[in-house]
Coordinates of N, CA and C and ligand atoms in Angstrom, one line a residue:
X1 N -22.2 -7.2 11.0 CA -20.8 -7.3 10.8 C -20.2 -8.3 11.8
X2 N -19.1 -8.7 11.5 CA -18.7 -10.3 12.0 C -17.9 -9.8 12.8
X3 N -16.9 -10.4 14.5 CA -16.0 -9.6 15.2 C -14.8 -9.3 14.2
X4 N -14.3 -10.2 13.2 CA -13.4 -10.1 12.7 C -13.7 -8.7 12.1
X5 N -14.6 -8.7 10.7 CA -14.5 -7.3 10.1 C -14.6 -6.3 11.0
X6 N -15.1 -5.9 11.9 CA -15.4 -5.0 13.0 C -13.7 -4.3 13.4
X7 N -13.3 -5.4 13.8 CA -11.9 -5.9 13.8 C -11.2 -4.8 12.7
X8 N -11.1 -5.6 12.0 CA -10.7 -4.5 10.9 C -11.0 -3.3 10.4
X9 N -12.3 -3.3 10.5 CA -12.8 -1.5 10.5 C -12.2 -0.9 11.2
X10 N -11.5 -1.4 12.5 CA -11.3 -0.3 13.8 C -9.6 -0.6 12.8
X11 N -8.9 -1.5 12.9 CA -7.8 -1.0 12.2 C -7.0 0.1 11.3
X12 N -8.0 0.1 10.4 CA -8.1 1.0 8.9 C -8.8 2.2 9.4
X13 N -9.6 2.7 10.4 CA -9.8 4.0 11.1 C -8.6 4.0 11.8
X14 N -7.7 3.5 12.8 CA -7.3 3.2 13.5 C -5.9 4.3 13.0
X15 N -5.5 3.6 11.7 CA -4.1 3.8 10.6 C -4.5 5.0 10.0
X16 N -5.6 5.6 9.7 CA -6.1 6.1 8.9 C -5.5 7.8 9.8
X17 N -6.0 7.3 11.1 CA -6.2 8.5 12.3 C -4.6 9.1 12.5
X18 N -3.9 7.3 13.1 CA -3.0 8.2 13.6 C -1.8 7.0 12.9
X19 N -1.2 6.8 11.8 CA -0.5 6.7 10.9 C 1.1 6.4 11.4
X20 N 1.4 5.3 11.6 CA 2.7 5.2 11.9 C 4.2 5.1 11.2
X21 N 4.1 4.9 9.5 CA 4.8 5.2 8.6 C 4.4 6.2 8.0
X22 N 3.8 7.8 9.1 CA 4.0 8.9 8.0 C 5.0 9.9 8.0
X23 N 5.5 10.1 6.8 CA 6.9 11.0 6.8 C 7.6 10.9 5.4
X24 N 8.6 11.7 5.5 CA 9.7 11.2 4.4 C 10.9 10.7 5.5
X25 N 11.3 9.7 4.0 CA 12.4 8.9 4.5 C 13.9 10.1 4.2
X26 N 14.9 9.9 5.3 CA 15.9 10.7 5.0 C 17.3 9.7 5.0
X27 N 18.2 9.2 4.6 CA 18.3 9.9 3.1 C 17.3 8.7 2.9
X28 N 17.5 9.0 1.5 CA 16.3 8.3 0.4 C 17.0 7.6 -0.6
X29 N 16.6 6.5 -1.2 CA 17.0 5.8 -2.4 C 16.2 5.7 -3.5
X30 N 14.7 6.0 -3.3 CA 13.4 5.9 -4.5 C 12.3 6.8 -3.8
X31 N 11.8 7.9 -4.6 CA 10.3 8.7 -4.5 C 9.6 8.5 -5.4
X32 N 8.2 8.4 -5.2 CA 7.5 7.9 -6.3 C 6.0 8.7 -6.1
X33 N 5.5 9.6 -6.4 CA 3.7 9.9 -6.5 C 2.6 9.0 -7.2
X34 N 1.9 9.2 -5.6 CA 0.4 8.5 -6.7 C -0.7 8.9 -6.9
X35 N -1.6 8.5 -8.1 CA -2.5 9.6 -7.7 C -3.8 8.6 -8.1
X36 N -4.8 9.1 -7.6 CA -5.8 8.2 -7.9 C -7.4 9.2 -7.8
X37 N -7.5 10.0 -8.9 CA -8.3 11.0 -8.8 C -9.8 11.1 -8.6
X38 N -9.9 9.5 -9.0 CA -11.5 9.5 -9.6 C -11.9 9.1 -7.5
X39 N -11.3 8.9 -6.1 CA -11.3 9.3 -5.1 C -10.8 10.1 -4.3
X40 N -9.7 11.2 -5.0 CA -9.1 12.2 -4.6 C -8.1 11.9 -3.8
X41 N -7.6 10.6 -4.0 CA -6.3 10.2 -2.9 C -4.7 10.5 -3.5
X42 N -4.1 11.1 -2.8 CA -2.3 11.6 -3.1 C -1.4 10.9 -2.4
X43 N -0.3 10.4 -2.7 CA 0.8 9.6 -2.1 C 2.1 10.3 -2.3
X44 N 2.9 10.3 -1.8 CA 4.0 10.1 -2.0 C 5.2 9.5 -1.1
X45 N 5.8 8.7 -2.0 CA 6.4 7.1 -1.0 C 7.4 7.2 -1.6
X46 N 8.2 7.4 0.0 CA 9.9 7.4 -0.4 C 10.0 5.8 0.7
X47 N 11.3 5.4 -0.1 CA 12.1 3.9 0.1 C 13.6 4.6 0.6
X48 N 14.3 3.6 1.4 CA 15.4 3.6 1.4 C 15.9 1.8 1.3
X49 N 16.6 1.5 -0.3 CA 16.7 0.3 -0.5 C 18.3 0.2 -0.6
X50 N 18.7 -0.5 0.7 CA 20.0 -1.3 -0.1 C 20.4 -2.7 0.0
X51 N 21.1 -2.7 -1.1 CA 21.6 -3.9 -2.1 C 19.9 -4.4 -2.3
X52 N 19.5 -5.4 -2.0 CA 18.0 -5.8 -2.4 C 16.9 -5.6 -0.8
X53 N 17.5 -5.3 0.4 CA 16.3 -4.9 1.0 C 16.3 -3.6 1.3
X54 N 15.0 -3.6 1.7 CA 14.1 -2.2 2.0 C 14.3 -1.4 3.2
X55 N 15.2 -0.9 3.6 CA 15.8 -0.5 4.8 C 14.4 0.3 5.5
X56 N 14.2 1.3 5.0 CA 13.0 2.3 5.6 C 11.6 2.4 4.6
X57 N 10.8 2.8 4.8 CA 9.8 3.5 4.0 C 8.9 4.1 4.6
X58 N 8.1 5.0 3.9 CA 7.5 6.0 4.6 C 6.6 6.7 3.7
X59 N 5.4 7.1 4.0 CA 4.6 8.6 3.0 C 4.0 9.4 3.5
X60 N 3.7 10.3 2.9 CA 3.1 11.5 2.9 C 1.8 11.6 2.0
X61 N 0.5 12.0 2.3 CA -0.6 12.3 1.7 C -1.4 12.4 2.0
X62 N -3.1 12.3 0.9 CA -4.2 12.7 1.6 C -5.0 12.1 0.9
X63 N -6.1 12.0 1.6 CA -6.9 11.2 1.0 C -8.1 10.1 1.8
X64 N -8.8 9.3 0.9 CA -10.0 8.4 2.2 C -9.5 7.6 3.0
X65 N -9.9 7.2 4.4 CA -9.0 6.4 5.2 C -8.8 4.8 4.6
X66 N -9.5 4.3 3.6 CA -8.6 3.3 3.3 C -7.5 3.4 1.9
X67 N -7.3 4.4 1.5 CA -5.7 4.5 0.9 C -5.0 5.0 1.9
X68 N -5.4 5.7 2.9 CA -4.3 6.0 4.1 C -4.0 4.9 4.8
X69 N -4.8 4.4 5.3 CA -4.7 3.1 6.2 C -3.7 2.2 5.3
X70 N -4.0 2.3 4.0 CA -3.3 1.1 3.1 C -1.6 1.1 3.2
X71 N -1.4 2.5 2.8 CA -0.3 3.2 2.4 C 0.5 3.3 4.0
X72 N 0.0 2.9 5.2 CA 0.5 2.9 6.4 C 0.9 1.3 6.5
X73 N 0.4 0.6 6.4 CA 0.3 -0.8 7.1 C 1.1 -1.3 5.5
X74 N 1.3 -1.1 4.4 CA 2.2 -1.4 3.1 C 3.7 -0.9 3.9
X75 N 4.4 0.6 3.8 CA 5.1 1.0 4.4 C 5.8 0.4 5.8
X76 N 4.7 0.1 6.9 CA 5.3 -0.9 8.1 C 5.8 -2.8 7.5
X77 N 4.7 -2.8 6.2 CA 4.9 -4.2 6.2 C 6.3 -4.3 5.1
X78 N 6.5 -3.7 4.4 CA 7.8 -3.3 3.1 C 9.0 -3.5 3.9
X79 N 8.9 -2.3 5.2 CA 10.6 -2.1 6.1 C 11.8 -4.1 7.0
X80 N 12.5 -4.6 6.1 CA 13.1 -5.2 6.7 C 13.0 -6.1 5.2
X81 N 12.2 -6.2 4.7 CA 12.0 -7.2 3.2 C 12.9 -6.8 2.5
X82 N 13.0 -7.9 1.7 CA 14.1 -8.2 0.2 C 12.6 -7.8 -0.6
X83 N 13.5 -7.2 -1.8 CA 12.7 -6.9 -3.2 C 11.8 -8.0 -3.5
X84 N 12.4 -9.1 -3.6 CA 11.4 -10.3 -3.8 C 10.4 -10.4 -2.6
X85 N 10.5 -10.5 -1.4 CA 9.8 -10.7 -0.7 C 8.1 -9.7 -0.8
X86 N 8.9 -8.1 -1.1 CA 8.1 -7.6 -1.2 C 7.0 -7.5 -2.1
X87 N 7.6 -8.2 -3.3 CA 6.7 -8.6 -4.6 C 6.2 -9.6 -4.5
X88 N 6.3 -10.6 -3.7 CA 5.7 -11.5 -3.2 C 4.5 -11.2 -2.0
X89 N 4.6 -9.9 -1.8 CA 3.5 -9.6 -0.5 C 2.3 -9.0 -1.6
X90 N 3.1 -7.9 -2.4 CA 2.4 -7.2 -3.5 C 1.3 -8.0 -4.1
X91 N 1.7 -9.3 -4.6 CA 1.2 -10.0 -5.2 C -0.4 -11.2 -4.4
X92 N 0.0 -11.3 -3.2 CA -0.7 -12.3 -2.6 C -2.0 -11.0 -2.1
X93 N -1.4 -9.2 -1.6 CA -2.3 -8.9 -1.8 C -3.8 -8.4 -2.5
X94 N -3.0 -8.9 -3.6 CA -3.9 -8.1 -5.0 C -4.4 -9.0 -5.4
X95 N -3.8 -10.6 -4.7 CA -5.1 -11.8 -4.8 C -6.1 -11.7 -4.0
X96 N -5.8 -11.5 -2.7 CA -6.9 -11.3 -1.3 C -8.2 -10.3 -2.4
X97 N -7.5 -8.8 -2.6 CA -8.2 -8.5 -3.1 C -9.4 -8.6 -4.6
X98 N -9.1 -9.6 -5.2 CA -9.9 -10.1 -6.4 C -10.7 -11.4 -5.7
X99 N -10.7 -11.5 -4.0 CA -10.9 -13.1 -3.3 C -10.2 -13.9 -3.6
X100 N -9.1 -14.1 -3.6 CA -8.5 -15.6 -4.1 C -7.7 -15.7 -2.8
X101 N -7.5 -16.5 -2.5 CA -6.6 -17.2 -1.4 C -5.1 -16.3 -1.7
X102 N -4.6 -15.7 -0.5 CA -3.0 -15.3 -0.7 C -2.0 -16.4 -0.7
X103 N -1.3 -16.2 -1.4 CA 0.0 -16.9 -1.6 C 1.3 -16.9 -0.3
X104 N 1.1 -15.9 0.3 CA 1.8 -15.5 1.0 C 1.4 -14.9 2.8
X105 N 1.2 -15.2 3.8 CA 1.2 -14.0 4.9 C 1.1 -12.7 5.0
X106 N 0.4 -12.6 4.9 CA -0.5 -11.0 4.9 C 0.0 -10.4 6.3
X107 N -0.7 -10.4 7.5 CA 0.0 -10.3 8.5 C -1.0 -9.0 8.6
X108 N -1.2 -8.0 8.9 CA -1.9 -6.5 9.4 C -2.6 -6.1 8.0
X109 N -1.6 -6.5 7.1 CA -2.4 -6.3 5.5 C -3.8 -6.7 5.5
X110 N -3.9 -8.0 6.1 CA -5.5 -8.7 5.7 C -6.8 -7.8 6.6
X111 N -6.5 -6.9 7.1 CA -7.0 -5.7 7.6 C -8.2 -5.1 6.4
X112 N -7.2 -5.4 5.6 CA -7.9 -4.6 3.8 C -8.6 -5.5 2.9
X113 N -9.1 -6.9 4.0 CA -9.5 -7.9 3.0 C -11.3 -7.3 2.7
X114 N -12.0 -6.5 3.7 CA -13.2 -6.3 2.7 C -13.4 -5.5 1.8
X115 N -12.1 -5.1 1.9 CA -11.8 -3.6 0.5 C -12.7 -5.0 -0.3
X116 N -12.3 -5.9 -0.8 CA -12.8 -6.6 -2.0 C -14.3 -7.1 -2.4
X117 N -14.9 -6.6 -1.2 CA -16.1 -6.3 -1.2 C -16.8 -4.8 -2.2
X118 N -16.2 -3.9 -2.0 CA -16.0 -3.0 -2.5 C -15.5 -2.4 -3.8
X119 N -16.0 -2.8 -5.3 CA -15.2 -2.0 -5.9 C -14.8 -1.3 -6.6
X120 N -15.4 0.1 -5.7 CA -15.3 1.1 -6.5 C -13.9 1.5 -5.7
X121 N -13.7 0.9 -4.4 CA -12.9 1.5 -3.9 C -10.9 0.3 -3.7
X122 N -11.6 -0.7 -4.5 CA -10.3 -1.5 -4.5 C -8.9 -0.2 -5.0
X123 N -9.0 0.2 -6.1 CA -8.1 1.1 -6.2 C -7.3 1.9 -5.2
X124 N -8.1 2.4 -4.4 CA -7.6 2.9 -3.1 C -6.5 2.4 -2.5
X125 N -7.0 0.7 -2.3 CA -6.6 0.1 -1.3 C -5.2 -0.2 -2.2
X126 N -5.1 -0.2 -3.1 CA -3.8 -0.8 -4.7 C -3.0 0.3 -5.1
X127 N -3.6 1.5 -4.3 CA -2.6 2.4 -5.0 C -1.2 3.2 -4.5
X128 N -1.0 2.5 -3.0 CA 0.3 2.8 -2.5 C 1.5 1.0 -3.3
X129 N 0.9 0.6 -3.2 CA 1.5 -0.8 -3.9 C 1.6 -0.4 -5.2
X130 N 1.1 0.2 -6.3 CA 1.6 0.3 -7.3 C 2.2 1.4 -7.7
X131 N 2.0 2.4 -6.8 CA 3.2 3.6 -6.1 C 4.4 2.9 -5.9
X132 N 4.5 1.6 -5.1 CA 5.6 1.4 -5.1 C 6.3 0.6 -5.7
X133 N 5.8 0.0 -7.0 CA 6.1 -0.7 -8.0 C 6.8 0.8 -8.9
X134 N 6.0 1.9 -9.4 CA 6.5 2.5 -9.7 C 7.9 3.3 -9.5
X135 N 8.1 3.0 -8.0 CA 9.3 3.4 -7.5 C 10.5 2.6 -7.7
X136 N 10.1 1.7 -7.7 CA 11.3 0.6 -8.0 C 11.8 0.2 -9.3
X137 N 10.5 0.7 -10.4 CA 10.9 0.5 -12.0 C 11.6 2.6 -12.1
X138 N 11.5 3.3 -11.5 CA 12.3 4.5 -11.3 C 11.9 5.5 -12.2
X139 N 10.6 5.4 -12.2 CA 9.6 6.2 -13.0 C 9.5 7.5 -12.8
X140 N 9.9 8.3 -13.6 CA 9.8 10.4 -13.5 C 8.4 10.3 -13.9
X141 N 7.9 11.3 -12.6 CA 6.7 11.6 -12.9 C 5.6 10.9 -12.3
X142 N 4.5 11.5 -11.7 CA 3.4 10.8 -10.8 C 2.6 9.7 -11.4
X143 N 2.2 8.4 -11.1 CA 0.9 7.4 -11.8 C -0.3 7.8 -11.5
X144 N -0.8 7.6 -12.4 CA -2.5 8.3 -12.3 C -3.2 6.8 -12.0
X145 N -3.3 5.9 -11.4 CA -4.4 4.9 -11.2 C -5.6 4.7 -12.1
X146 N -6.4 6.1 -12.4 CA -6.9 6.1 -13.3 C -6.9 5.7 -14.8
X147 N -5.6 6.7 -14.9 CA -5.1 6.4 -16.3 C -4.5 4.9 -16.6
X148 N -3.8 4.3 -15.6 CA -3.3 2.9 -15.2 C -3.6 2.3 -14.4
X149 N -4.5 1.5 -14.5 CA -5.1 1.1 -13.4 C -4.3 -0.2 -12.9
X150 N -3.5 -0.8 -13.9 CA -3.0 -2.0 -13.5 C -1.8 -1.9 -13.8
X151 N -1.0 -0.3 -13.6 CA 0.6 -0.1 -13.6 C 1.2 -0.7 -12.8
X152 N 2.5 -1.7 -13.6 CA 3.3 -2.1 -12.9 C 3.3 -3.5 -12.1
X153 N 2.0 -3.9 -12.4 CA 1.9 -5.0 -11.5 C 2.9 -6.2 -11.3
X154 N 3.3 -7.1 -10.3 CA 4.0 -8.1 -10.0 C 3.6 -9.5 -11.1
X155 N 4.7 -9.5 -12.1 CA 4.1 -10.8 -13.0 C 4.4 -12.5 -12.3
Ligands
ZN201 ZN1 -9.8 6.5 -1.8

C-alpha cells in the first residue's frame, strides 16, 4: 500500500469512527433516505438550502465505514456550496470513481478514490450523493440503490 492510500484508509476509518456531520439538521429545508441493501447501509440526509446554497447538512445512519465515511466528508464538503457547485462536485466524484480524471477539486473527497478499485462496493461510496440528489428532486419515500443504481444522477 502506497503512503498516500494508507493515507486514506486512516481517513475513511477515521470518518467512519468518529463522524463530524452526524445529526439532523434543525430547521430543515430537504430529508431524503437511502438505502443500499445488497451492503446493509441506511442514510438519512437532511439539507438546509437557501435561495441556491446549502447552508447546513448533516446524517444519520448505519452501515460499512465507507458509506459512513462517504456520507461524512459529502455533508462537510456540500455546507457553504451553491446547487451548482455541488453538482459539479457530485459529478467530478462519480468520475474519480469510474477512474477518469475529476473535473473539479475533490478536496477530502479524494479520500474515496480506491473505492474504484472496488466494485462491489462503489455503491456505498455513491449512495449519500444520490441521497442527495434525491433530496433536491424532493422525492417521498426512501431510494433503494439497488433498485436504482444510477438514480438521479448529475447530467
Ligand atoms: Zn456499504
Amino acid at each position: 500500500m502506497s503512503l498516500m492510500e494508507q493515507i486514506y484508509k486512516e481517513v475513511i476509518v477515521e470518518r467512519s469512527r468518529r463522524p463530524k456531520r452526524r445529526g439532523a439538521v434543525d430547521p430543515r429545508t430537504h430529508e431524503q433516505e437511502g438505502l443500499n441493501p445488497s451492503c446493509g447501509d441506511e442514510l438519512n440526509l437532511t439539507l438546509r438550502v437557501a435561495g441556491d446554497r446549502i447552508e447546513a447538512a448533516a446524517f444519520e445512519g448505519q452501515g460499512c465505514a465507507i458509506s459512513q465515511a462517504s456520507a461524512d466528508l459529502m455533508a462537510e464538503a456540500l455546507e457553504g456550496r451553491t446547487l451548482e457547485e455541488a453538482r459539479a462536485l457530485h459529478a467530478a466524484f462519480r468520475a474519480m470513481l469510474r477512474g477518469e480524471p475529476p473535473a473539479a477539486e475533490l478536496g477530502d473527497l479524494q479520500a474515496l478514490q480506491g473505492v474504484a478499485k472496488l466494485h462491489a462496493r462503489v455503491k456505498c461510496a455513491t449512495l449519500p450523493w444520490t441521497t442527495f440528489e434525491g433530496a433536491m428532486q424532493g422525492r417521498s419515500g426512501p431510494i433503494d440503490v439497488d433498485v436504482e443504481p444510477e438514480a438521479e444522477l448529475p447530467s
